[in-house]
Coordinates of C-alpha atoms in Angstrom, one line a residue:
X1 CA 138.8 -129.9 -49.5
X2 CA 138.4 -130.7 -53.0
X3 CA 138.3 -134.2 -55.1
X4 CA 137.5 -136.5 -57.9
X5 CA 134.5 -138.3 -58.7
X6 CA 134.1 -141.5 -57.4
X7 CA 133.7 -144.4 -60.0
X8 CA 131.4 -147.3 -58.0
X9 CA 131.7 -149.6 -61.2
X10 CA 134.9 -149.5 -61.3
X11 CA 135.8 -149.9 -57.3
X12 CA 133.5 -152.8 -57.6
X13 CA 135.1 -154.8 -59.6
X14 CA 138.4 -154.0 -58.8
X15 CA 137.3 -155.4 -55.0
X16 CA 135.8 -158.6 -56.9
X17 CA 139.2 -160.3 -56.9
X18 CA 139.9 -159.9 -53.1
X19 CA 137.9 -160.9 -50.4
X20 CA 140.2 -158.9 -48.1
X21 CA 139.9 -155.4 -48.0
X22 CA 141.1 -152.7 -50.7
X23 CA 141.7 -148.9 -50.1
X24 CA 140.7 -145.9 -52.3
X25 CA 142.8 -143.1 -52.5
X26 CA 141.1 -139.7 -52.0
X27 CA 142.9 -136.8 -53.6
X28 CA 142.4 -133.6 -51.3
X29 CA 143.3 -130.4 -50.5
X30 CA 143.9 -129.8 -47.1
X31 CA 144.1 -126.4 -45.0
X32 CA 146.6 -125.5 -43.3
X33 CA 147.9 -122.4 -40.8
X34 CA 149.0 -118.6 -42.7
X35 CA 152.2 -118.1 -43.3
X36 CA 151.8 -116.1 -40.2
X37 CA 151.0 -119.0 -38.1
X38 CA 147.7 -117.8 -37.3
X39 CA 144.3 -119.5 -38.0
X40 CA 141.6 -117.4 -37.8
X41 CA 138.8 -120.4 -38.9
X42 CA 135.6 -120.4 -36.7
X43 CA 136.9 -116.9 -34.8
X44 CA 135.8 -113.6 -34.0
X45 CA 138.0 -111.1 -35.7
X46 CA 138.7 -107.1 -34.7
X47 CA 140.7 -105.1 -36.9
X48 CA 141.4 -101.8 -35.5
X49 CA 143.5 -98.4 -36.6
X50 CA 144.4 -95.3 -35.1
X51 CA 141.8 -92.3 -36.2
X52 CA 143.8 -89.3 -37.5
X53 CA 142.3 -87.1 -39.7
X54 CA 144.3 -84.2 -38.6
X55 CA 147.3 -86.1 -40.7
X56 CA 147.6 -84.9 -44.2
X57 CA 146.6 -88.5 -45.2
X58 CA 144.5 -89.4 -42.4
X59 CA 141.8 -92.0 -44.3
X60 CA 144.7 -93.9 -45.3
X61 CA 145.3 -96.2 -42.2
X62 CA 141.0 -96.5 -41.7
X63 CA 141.4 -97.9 -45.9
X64 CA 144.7 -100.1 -45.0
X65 CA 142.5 -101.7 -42.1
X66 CA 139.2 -101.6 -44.2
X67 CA 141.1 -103.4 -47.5
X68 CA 143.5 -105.7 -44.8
X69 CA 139.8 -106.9 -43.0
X70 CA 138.1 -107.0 -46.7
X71 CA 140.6 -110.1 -47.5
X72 CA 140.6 -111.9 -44.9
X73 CA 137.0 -112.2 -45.1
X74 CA 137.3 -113.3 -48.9
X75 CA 140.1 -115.8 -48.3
X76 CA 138.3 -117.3 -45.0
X77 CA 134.8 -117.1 -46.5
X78 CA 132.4 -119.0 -44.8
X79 CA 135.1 -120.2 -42.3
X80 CA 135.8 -117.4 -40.5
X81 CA 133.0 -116.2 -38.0
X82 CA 133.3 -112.0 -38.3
X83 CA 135.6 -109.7 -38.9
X84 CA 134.5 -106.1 -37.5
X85 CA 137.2 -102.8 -38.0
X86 CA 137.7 -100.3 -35.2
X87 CA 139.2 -96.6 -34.9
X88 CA 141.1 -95.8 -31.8
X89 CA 140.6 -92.1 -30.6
X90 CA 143.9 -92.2 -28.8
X91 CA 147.4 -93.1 -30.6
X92 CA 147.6 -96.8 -31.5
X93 CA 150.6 -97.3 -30.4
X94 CA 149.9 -97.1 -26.4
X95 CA 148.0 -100.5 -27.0
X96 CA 151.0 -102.2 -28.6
X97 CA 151.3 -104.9 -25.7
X98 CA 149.8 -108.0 -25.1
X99 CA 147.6 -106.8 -22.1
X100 CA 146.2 -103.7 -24.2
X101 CA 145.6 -106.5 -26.8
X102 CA 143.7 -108.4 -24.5
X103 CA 142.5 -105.0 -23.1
X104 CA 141.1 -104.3 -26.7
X105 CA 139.4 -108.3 -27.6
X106 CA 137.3 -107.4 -23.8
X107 CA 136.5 -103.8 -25.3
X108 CA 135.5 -105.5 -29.0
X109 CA 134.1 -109.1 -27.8
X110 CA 136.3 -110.7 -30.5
X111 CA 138.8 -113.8 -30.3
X112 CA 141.7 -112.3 -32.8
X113 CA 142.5 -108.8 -32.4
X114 CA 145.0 -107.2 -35.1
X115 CA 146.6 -103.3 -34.6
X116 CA 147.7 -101.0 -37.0
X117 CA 149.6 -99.6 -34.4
X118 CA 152.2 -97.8 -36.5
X119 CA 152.1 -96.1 -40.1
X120 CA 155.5 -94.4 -41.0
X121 CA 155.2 -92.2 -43.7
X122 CA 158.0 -91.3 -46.0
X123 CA 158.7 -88.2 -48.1
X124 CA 156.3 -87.4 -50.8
X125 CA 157.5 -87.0 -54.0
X126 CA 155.6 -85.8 -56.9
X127 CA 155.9 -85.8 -60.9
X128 CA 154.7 -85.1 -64.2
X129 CA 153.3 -88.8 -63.6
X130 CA 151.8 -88.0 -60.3
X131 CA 153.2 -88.9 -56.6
X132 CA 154.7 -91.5 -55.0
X133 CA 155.0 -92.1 -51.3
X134 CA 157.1 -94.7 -49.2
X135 CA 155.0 -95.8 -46.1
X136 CA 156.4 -98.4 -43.3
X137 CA 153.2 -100.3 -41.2
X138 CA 153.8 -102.1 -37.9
X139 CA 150.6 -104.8 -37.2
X140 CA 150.5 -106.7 -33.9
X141 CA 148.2 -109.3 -33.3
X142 CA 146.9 -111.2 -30.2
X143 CA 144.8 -114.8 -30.7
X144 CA 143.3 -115.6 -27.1
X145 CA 142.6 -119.2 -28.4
X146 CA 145.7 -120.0 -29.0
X147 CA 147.6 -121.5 -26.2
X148 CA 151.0 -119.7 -27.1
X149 CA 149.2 -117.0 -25.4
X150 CA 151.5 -114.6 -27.2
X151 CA 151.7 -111.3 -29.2
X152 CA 152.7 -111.6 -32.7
X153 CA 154.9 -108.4 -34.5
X154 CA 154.8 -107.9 -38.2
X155 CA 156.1 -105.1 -39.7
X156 CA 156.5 -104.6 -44.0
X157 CA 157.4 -101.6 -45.7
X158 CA 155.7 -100.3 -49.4
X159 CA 155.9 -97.5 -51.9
X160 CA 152.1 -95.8 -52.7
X161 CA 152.0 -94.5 -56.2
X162 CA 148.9 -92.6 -57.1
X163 CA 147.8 -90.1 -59.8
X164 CA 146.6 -87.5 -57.4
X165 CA 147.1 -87.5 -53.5
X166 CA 143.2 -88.5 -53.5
X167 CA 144.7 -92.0 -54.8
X168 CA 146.2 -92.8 -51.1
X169 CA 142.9 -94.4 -49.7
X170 CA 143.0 -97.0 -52.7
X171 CA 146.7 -97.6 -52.3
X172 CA 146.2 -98.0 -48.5
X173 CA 143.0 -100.5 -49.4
X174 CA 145.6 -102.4 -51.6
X175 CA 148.3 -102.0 -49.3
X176 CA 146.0 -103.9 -46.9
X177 CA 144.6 -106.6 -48.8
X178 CA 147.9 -107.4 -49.4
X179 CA 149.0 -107.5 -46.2
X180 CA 146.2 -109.8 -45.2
X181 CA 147.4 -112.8 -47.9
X182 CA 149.9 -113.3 -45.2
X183 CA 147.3 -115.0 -42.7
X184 CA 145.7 -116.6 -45.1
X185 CA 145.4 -120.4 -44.7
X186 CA 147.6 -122.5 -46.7
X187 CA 146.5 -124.9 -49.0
X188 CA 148.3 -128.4 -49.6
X189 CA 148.0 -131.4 -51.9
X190 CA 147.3 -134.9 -50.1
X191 CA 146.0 -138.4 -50.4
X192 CA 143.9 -140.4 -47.5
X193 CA 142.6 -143.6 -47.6
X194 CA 139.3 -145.4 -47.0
X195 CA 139.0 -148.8 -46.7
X196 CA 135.6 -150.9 -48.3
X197 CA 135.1 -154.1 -48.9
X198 CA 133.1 -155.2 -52.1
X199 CA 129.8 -154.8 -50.4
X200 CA 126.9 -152.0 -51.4
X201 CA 127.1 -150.7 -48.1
X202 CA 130.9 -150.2 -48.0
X203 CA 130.5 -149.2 -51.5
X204 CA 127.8 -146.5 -50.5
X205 CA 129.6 -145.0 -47.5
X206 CA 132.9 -144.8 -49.8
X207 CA 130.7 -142.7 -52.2
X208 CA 129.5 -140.7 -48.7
X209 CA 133.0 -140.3 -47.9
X210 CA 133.9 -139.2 -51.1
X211 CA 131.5 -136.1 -51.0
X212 CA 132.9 -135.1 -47.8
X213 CA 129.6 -136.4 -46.3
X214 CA 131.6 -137.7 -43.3
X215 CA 128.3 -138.1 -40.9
X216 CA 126.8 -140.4 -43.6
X217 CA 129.4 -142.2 -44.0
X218 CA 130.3 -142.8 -40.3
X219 CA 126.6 -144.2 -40.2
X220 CA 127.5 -146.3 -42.5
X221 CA 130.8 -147.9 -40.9
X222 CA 129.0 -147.5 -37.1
X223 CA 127.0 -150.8 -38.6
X224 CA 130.1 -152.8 -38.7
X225 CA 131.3 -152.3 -35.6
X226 CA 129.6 -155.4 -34.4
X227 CA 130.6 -157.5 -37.2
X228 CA 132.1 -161.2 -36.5
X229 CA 134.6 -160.3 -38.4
X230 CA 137.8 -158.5 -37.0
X231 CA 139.1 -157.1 -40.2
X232 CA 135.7 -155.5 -40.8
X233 CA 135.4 -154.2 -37.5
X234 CA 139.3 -152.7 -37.4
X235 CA 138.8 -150.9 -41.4
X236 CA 135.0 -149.6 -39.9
X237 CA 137.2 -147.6 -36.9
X238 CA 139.9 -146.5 -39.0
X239 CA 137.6 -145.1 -41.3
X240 CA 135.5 -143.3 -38.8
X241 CA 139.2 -142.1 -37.2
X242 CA 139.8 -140.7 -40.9
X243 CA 136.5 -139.4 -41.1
X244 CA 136.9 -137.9 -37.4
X245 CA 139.7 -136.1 -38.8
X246 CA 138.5 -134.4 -41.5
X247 CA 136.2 -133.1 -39.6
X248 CA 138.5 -131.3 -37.5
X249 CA 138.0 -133.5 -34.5
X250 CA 141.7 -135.0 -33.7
X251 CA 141.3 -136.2 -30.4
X252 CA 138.1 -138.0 -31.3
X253 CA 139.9 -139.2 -34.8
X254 CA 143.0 -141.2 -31.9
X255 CA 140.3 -142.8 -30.3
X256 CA 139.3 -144.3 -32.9
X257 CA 142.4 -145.1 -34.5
X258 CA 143.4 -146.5 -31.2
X259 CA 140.1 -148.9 -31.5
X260 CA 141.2 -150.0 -34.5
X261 CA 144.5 -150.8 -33.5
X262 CA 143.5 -152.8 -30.5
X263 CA 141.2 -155.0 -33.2
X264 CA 143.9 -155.7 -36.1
X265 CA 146.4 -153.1 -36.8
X266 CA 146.3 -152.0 -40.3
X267 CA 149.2 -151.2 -42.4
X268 CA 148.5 -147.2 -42.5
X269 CA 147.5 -146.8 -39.0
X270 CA 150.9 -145.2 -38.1
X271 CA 150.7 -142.8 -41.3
X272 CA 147.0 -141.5 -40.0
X273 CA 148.5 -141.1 -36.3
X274 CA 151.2 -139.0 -37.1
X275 CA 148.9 -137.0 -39.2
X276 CA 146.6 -136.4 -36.7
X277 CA 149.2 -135.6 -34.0
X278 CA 150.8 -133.0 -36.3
X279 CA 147.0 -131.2 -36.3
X280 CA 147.0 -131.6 -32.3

């Protein structure tokens, strides 16, 4: 989540003219499921690959998993909980199911299994330039937290070019880095408002809110809950809804919107609800 600086001069005066409430629009950057439709935020991750090194290029599907598990550590960061790679002794491809996917999170203790269970190799080809090789990977994946229960099937296809056969394990590394931008989360552009009144302490917890310090700033708005006034009380719970949300807490974030509503519904109350109904 990323945003401006908040100007408390300005805000204030601009409030001065009303004694009604005015809303601030904070300019985010929310994050959304991969491409994949897999969220791997807060999970246990297990990567694991078929060990072959009988294969003329046998490190190259341990570096596709090592370079695939390498990313999505850098694109998750501090996000994800671990991601841990695995070699199978036996072929990959007899755990290609859902139950040997479930089979393999028991074995690993992990949440989000993904299987290289498949690496096609094409004909090798070599020149005064060095040697190119086509390669087709098949990658199954198997999220126990996500109540599809379901196994996802991806399957891409690439051409390796190296200066000496040596150069595979980096291409495979490559090869799975890229790979891995596919369950990446998504990123996307939005606004969300706060409502304050021209007040320090509405002031103060719209300069909490604005540094993501959404505990703060719910400490703030808690003290207007008993306010006389029903205005102040509704903007106090719709803030705390937004604030609920944005800490990844949606069924929390509806109870207070619905608190809110039953006080004095506010004119964006249905534009929060449907947001946090899309993230249910």
């Amino acid at each position: 989540m990323k945003s401006r600086f908040l100007h408390i001069a300005l805000l204030a005066l601009l409030a001065a003219v009303s004694c009604g409430p005015s809303r601030y629009m904070i300019d985010v950057e929310m994050r959304y499921k991969s491409k994949a439709g897999v969220d791997l935020t807060g999970k246990n991750v297990a990567v694991v690959y078929e060990v072959n090194f009988q294969h003329p290029y046998g490190t190259f599907a341990q570096s596709l998993a090592d370079g695939f598990a390498w990313n999505l550590e850098a694109d998750y960061q501090s996000t994800i909980d671990t991601v841990r790679v695995y070699g199978l002794d036996k072929p990959a491809s007899e755990y290609a199911s859902r139950d040997s996917l479930i089979s393999l999170l028991m074995d690993t203790g992990s949440d989000v299994v993904f299987l290289f269970d498949k690496i096609d190799y094409g004909q090798l080809k070599s020149s005064d330039s060095g040697y190119v090789m086509p390669f087709t990977v098949s990658l199954r994946c198997y999220d126990a937290m996500n109540q599809d229960d379901k196994m996802l099937s991806f399957n891409g296809s690439s051409i390796a070019r190296t200066a000496t056969t040596e150069g595979f394990a980096n291409e495979a590394w490559e090869a799975g880095k890229t790979v891995a931008t596919s369950f990446k989360p998504e990123w996307k552009h939005e606004q969300y408002s706060i409502y304050y009144f021209n007040t320090d302490k509405w002031l103060d917890a719209l300069t909490k809110a604005e540094l993501y310090e959404w505990k703060q700033a719910m400490d703030v708005w808690f003290q207007f809950l008993s306010s006389n006034d029903v205005l102040k009380r509704s903007c106090a719970c719709f803030n705390i809804a937004t604030a609920c949300y944005m800490s990844g807490d949606c069924d929390l974030a509806s109870q207070w919107l619905d608190k809110s509503d039953k006080e004095s519904p506010l004119p964006l109350s249905q534009v929060l609800r449907k947001r946090i109904n899309a993230r249910k």
